[in-house]
PDB file of C-alpha atoms and ligand atoms in Angstrom:
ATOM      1  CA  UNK A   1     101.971 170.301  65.475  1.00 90.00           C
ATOM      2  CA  UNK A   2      98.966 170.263  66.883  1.00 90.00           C
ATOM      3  CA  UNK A   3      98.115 167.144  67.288  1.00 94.00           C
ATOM      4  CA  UNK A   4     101.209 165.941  68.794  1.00 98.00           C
ATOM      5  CA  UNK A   5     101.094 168.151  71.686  1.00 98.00           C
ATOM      6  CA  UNK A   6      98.251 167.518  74.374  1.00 97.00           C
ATOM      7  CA  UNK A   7      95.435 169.519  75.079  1.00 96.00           C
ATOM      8  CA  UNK A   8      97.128 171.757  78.111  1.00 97.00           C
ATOM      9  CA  UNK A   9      99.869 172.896  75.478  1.00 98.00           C
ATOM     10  CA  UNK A  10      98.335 176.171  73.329  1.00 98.00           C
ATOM     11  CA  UNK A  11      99.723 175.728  69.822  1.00 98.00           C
ATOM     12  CA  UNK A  12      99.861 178.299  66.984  1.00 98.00           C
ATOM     13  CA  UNK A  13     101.407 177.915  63.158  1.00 98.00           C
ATOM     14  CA  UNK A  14     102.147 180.654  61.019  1.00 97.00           C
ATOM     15  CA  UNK A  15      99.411 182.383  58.587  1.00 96.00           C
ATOM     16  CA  UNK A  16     100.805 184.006  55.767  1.00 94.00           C
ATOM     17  CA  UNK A  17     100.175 187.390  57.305  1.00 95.00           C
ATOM     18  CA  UNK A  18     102.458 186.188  60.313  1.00 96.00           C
ATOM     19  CA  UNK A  19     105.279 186.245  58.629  1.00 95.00           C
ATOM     20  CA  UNK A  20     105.466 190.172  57.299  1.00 92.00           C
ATOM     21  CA  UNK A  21     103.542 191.187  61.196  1.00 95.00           C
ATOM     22  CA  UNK A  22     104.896 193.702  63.907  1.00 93.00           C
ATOM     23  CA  UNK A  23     107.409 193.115  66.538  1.00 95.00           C
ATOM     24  CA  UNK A  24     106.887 194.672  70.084  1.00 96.00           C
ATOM     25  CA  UNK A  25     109.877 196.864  70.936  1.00 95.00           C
ATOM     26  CA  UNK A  26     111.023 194.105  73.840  1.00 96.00           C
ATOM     27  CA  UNK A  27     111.109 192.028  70.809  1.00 96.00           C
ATOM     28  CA  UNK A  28     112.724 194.340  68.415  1.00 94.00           C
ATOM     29  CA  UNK A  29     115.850 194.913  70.149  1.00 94.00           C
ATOM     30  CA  UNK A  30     116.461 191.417  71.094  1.00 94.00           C
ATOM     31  CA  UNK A  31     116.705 190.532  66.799  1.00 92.00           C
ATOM     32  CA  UNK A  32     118.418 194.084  66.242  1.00 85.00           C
ATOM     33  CA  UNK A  33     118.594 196.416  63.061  1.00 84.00           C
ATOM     34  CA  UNK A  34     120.820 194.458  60.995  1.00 89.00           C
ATOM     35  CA  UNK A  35     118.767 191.478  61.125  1.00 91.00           C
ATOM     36  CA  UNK A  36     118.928 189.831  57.405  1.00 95.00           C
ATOM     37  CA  UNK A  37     115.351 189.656  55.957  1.00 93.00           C
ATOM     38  CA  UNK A  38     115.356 186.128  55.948  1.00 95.00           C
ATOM     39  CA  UNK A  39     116.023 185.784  59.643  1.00 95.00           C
ATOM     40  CA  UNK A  40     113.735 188.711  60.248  1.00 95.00           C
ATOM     41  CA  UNK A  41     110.425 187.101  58.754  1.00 96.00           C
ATOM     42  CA  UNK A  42     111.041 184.079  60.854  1.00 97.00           C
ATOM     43  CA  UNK A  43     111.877 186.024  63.953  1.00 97.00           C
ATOM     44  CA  UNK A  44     108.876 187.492  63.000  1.00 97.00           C
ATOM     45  CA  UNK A  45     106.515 184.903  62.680  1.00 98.00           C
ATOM     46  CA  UNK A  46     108.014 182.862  65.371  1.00 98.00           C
ATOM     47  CA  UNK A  47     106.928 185.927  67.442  1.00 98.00           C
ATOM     48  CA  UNK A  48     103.523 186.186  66.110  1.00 98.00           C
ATOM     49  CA  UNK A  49     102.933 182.541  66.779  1.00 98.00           C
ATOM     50  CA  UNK A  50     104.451 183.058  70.481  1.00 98.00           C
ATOM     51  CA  UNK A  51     101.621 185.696  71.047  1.00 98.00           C
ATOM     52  CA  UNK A  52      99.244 184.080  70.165  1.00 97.00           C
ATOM     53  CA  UNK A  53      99.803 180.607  72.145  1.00 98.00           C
ATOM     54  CA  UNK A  54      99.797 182.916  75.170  1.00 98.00           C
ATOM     55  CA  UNK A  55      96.396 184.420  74.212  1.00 98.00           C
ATOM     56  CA  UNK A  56      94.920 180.767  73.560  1.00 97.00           C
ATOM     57  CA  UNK A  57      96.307 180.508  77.120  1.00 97.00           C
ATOM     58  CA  UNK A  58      93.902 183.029  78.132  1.00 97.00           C
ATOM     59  CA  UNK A  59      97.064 185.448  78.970  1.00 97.00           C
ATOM     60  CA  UNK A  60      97.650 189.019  77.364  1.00 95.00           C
ATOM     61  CA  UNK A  61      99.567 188.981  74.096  1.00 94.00           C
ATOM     62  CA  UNK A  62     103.031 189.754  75.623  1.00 95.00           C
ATOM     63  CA  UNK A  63     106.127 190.277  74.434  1.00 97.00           C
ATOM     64  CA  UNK A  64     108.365 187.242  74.240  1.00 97.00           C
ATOM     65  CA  UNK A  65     112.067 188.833  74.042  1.00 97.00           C
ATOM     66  CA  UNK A  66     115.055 186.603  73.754  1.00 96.00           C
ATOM     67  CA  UNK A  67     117.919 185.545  76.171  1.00 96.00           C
ATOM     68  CA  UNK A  68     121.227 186.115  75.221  1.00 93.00           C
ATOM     69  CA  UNK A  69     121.752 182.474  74.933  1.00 92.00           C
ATOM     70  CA  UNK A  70     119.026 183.197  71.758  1.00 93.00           C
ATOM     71  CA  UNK A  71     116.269 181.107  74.293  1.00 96.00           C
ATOM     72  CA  UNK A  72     112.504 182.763  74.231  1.00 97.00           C
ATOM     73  CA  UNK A  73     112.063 184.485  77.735  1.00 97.00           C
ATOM     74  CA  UNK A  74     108.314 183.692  78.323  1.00 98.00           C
ATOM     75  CA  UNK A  75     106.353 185.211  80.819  1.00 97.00           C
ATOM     76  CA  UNK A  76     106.108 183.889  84.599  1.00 97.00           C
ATOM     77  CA  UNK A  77     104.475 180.533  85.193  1.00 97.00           C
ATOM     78  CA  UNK A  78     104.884 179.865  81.442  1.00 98.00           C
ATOM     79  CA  UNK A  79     106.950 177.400  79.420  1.00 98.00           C
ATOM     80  CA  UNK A  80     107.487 177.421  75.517  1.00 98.00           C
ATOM     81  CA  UNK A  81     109.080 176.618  72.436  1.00 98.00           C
ATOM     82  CA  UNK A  82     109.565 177.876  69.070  1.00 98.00           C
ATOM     83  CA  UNK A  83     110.263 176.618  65.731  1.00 98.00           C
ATOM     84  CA  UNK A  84     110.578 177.756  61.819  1.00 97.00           C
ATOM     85  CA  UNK A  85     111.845 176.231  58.784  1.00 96.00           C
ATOM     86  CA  UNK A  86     111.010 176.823  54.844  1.00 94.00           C
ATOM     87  CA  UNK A  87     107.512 177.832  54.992  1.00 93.00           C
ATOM     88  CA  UNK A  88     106.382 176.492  58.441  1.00 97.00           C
ATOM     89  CA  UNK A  89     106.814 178.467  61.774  1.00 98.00           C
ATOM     90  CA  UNK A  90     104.990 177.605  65.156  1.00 98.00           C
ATOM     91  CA  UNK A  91     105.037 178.400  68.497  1.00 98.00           C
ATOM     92  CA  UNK A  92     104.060 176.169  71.740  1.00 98.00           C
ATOM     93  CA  UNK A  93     103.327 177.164  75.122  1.00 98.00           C
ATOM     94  CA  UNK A  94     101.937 175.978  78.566  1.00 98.00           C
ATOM     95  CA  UNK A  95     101.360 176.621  82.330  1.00 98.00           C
ATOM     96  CA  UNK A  96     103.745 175.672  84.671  1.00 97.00           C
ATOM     97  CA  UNK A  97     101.423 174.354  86.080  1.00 97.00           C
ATOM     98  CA  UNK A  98     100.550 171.976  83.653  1.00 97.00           C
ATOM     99  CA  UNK A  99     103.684 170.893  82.141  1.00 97.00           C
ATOM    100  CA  UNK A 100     107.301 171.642  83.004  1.00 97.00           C
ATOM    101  CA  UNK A 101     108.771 172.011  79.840  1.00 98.00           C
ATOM    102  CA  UNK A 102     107.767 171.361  76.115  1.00 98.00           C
ATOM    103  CA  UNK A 103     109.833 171.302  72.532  1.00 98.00           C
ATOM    104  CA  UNK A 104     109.454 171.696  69.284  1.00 98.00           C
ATOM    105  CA  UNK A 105     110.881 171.586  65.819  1.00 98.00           C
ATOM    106  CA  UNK A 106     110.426 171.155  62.274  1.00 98.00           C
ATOM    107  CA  UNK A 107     112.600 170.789  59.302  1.00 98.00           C
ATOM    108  CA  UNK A 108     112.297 169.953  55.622  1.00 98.00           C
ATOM    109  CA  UNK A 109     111.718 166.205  54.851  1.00 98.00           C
ATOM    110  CA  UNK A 110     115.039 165.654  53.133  1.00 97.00           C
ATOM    111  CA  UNK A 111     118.299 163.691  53.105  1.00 96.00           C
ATOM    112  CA  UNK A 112     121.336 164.764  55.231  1.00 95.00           C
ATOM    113  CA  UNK A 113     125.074 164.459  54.201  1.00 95.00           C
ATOM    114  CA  UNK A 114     127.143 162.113  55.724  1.00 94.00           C
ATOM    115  CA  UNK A 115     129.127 164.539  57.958  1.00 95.00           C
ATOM    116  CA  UNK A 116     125.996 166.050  59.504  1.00 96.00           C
ATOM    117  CA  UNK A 117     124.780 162.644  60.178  1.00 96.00           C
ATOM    118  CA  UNK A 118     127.623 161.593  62.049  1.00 96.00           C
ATOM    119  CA  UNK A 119     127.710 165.187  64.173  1.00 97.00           C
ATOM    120  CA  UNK A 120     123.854 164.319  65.264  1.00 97.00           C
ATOM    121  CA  UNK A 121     123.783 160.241  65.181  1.00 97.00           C
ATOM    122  CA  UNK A 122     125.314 157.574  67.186  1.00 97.00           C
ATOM    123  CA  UNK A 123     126.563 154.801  65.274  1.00 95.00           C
ATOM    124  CA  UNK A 124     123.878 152.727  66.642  1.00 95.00           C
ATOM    125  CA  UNK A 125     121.177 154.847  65.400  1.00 96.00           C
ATOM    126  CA  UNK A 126     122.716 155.500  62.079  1.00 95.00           C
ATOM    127  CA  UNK A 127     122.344 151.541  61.901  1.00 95.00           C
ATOM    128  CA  UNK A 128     119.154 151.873  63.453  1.00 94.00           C
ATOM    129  CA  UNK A 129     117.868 154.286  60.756  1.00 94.00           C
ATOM    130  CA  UNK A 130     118.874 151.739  58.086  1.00 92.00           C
ATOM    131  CA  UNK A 131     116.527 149.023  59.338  1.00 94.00           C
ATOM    132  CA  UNK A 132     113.520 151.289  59.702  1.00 94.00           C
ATOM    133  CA  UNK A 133     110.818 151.423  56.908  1.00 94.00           C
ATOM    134  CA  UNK A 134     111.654 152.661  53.463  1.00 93.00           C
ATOM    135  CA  UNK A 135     110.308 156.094  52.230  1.00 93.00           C
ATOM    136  CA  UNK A 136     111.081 158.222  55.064  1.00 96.00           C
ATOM    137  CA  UNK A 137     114.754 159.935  55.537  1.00 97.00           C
ATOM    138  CA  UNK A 138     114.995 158.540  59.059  1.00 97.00           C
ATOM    139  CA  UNK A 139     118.415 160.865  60.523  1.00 97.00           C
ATOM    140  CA  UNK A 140     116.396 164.207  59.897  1.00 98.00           C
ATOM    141  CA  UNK A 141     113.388 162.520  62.083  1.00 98.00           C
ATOM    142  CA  UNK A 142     116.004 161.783  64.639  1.00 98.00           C
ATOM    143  CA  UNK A 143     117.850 165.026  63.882  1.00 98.00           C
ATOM    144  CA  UNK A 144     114.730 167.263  64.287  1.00 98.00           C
ATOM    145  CA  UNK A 145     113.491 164.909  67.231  1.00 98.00           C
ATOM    146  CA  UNK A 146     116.930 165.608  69.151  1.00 98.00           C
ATOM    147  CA  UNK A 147     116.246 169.210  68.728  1.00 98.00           C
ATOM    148  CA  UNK A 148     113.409 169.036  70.315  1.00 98.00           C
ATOM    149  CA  UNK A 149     114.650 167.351  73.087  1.00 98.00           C
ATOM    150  CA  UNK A 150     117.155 170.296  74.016  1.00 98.00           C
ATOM    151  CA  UNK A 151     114.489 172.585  73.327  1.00 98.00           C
ATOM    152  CA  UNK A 152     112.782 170.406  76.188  1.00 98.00           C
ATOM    153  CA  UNK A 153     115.513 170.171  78.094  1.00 97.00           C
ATOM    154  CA  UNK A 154     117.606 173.685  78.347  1.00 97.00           C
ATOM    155  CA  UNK A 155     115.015 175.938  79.744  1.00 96.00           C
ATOM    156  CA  UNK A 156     115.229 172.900  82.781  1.00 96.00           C
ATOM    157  CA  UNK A 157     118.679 172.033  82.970  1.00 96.00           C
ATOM    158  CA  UNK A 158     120.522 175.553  81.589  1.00 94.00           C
ATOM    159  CA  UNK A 159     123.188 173.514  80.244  1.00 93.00           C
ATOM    160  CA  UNK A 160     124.475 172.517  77.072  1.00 93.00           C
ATOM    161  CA  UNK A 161     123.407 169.138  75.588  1.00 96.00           C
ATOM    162  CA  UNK A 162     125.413 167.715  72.773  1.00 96.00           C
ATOM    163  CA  UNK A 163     123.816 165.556  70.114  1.00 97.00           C
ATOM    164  CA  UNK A 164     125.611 162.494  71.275  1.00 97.00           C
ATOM    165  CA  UNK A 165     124.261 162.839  74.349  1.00 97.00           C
ATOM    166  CA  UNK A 166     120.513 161.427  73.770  1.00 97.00           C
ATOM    167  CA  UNK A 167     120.128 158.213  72.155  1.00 97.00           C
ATOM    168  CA  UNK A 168     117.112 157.770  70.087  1.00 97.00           C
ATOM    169  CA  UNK A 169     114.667 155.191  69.863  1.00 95.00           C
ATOM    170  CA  UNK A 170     111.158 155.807  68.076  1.00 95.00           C
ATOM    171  CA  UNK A 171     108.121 153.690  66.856  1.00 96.00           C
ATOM    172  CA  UNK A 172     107.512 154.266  63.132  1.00 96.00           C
ATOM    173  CA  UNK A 173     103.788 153.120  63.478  1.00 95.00           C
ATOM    174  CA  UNK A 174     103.032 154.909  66.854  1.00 96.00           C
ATOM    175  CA  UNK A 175     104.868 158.138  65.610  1.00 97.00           C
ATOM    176  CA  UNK A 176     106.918 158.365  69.059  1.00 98.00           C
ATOM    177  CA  UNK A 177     110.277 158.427  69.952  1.00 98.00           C
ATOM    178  CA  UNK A 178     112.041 158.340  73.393  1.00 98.00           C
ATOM    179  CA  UNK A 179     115.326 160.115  73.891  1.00 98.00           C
ATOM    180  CA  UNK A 180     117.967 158.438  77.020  1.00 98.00           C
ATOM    181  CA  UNK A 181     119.797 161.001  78.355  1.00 97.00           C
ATOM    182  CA  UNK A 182     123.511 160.223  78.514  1.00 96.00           C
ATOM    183  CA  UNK A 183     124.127 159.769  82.734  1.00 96.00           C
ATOM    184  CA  UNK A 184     127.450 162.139  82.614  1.00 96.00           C
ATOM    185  CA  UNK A 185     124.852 165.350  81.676  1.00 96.00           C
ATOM    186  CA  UNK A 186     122.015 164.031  84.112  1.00 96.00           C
ATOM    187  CA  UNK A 187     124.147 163.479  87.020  1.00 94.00           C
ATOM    188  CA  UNK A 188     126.072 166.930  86.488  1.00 94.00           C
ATOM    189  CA  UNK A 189     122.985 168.744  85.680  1.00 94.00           C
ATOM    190  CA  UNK A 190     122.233 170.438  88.782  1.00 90.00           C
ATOM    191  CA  UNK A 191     118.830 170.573  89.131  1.00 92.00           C
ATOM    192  CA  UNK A 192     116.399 168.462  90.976  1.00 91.00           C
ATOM    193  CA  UNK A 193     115.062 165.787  89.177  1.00 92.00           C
ATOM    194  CA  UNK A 194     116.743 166.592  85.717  1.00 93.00           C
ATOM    195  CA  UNK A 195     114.873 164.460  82.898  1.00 96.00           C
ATOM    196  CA  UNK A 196     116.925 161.363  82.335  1.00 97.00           C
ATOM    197  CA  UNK A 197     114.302 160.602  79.394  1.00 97.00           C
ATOM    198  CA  UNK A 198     112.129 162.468  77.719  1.00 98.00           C
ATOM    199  CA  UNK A 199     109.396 161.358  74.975  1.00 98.00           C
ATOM    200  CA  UNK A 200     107.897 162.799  72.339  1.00 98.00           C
ATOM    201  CA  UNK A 201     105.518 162.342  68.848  1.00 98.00           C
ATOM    202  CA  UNK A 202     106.696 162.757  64.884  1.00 98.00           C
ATOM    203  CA  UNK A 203     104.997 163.092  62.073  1.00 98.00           C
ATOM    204  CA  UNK A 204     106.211 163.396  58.282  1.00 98.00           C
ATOM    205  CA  UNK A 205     104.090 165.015  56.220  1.00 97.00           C
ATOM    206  CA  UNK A 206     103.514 167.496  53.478  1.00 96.00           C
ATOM    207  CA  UNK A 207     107.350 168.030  52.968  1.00 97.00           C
ATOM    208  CA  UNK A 208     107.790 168.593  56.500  1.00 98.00           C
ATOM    209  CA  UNK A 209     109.208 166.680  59.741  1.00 98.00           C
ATOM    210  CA  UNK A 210     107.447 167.910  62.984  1.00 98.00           C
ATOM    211  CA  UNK A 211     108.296 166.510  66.204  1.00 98.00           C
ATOM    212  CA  UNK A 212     107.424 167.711  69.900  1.00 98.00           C
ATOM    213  CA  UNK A 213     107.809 166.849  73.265  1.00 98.00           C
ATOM    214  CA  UNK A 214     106.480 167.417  76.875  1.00 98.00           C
ATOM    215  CA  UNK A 215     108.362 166.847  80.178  1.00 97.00           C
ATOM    216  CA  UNK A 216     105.314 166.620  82.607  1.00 96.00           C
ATOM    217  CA  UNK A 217     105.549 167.475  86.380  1.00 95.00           C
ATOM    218  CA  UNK A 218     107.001 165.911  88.947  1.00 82.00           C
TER     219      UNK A 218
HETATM  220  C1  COA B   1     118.726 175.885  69.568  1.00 54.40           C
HETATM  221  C2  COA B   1     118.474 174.929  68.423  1.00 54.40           C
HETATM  222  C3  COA B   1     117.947 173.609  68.985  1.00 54.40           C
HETATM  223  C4  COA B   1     117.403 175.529  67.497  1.00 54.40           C
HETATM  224  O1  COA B   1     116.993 174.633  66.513  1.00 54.40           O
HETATM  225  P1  COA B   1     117.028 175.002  64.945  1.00 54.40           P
HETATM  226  O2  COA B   1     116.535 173.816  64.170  1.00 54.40           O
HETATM  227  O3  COA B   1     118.365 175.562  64.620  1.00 54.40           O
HETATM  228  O4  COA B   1     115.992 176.134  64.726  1.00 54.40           O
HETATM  229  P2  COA B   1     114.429 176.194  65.048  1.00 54.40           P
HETATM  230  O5  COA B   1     113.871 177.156  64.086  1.00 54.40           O
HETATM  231  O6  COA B   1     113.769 174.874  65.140  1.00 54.40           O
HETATM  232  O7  COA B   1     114.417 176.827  66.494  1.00 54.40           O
HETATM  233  C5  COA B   1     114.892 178.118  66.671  1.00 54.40           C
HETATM  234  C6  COA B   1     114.305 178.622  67.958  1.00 54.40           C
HETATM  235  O8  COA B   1     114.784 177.855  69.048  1.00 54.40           O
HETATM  236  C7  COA B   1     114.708 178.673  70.196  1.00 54.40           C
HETATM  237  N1  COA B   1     115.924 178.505  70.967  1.00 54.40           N
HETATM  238  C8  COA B   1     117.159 178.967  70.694  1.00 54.40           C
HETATM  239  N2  COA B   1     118.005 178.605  71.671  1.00 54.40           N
HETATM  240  C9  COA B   1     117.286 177.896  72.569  1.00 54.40           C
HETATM  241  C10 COA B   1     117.604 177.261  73.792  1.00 54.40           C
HETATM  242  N3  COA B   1     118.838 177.271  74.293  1.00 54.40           N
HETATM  243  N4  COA B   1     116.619 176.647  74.475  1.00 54.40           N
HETATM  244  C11 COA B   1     115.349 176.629  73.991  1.00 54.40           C
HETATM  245  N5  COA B   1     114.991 177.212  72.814  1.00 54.40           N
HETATM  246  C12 COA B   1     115.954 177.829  72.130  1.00 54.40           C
HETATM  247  C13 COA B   1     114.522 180.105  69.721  1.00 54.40           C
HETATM  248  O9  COA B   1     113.183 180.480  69.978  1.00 54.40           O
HETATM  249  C14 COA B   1     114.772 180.005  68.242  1.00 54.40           C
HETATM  250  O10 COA B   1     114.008 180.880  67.444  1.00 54.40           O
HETATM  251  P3  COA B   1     114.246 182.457  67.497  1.00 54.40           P
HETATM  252  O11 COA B   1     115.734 182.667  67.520  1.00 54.40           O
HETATM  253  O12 COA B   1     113.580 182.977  66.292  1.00 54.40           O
HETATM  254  O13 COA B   1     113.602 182.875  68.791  1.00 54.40           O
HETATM  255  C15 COA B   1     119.744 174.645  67.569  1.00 54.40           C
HETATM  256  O14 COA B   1     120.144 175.798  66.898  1.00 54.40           O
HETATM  257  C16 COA B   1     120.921 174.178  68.396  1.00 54.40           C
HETATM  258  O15 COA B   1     121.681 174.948  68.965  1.00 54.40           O
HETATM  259  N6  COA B   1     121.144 172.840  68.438  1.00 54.40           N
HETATM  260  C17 COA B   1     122.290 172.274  69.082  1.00 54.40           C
HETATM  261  C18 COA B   1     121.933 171.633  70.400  1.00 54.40           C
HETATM  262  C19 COA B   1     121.119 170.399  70.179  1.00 54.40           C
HETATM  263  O16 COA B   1     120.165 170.411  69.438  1.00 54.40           O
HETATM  264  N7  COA B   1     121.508 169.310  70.835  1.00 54.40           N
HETATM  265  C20 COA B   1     120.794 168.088  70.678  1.00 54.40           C
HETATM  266  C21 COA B   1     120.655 167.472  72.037  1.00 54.40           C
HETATM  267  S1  COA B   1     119.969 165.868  71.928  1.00 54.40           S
END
């Protein structure tokens, strides 16, 4: 993940001690007592990582409680995102001052049934998919890369952003994508200058999709 960020955005992945670590009580409550174990490692981890990124920011290791919309509350003046799947969990986070928002994601290099595909791709990118290079499942880059981009752009916008509303277009050999903004959700956003584009980096690799974004300032 780390390379896909740049150098203003503190990045930290998951140790194996991460994943069995402490919560802080602000973070406790927020994933509650009956918390299945799965959910609770990567809660857990995702924390850890969190924690950490702020350190590497040169900040104390905070607590990082969650909304009730399940969004990471970061301190003041910073902006974040976290990810887990199977065996991989980072965190991401930045100044405000740097950046204004950054994303995240990873999922499992695999194949995804038809009905999922059609929930997160346009027809045009499901075509799309079919005439990019052999080897690689294309819809869960696209799928994990429009995750990303809400990750990127709710903490902005505070709305909801449906997967038919960014179309996808990425460069296989470059390992970047850009993601257009459907103009019904920018223009009724709200916000000043809500991103009616934002790009990011991919890269497939040891089982794993990663993808990640930045929206810089204005
Ligand atoms: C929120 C969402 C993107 C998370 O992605 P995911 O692949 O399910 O899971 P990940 O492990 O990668 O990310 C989970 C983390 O995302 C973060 N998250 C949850 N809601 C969020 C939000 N509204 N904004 C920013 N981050 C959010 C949390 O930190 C969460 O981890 P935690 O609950 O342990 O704190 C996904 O569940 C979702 O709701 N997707 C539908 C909306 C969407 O993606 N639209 C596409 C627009 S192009």
């Amino acid at each position: 993940m780390r390379d896909l960020l740049p150098s203003t955005v503190a990045v930290a992945v998951a140790g194996r001690a991460d994943w069995a670590s402490e919560l802080l009580p602000a973070e406790q409550v927020c994933l509650g007592e009956q918390a299945v174990p799965t959910r609770r490692r990567d809660f857990t981890a995702g924390r850890a990582c969190a924690r950490r990124a702020l350190v590497e920011l040169g900040l104390p290791p905070t607590a990082v409680p969650a909304a009730a919309d399940r969004a990471p509350v970061w301190p003041a003046g910073v902006v974040g995102a976290i990810t887990h799947t199977t065996g991989y969990c980072a965190a991401a986070a930045a100044h405000t001052t740097d950046i204004r928002s950054v994303g995240i994601d990873a999922e499992l290099h695999r194949e995804i049934n038809p009905g999922v595909r059609r929930l997160v791709l346009l027809p045009e990118e499901d075509a799309y998919c079919a005439r990019l290079p052999s080897g690689t499942h294309w819809p869960i880059v696209l799928f994990s890369a429009k995750e990303t981009v809400y990750k990127v752009w709710y903490p902005v916008v505070g709305s909801w952003l449906d997967f038919h509303d960014a179309r996808l277009d990425l460069d296989p050999d470059a390992g970047t994508f850009t993601a257009r903004i459907a103009s019904a959700r920018v223009d009724a956003a709200g916000v000043d200058d809500p991103p009616a584009s934002i790009s990011g980096r991919f890269v497939v690799a040891d089982g794993l999709v990663r993808t990640a974004a930045v929206l810089p300032l204005r």
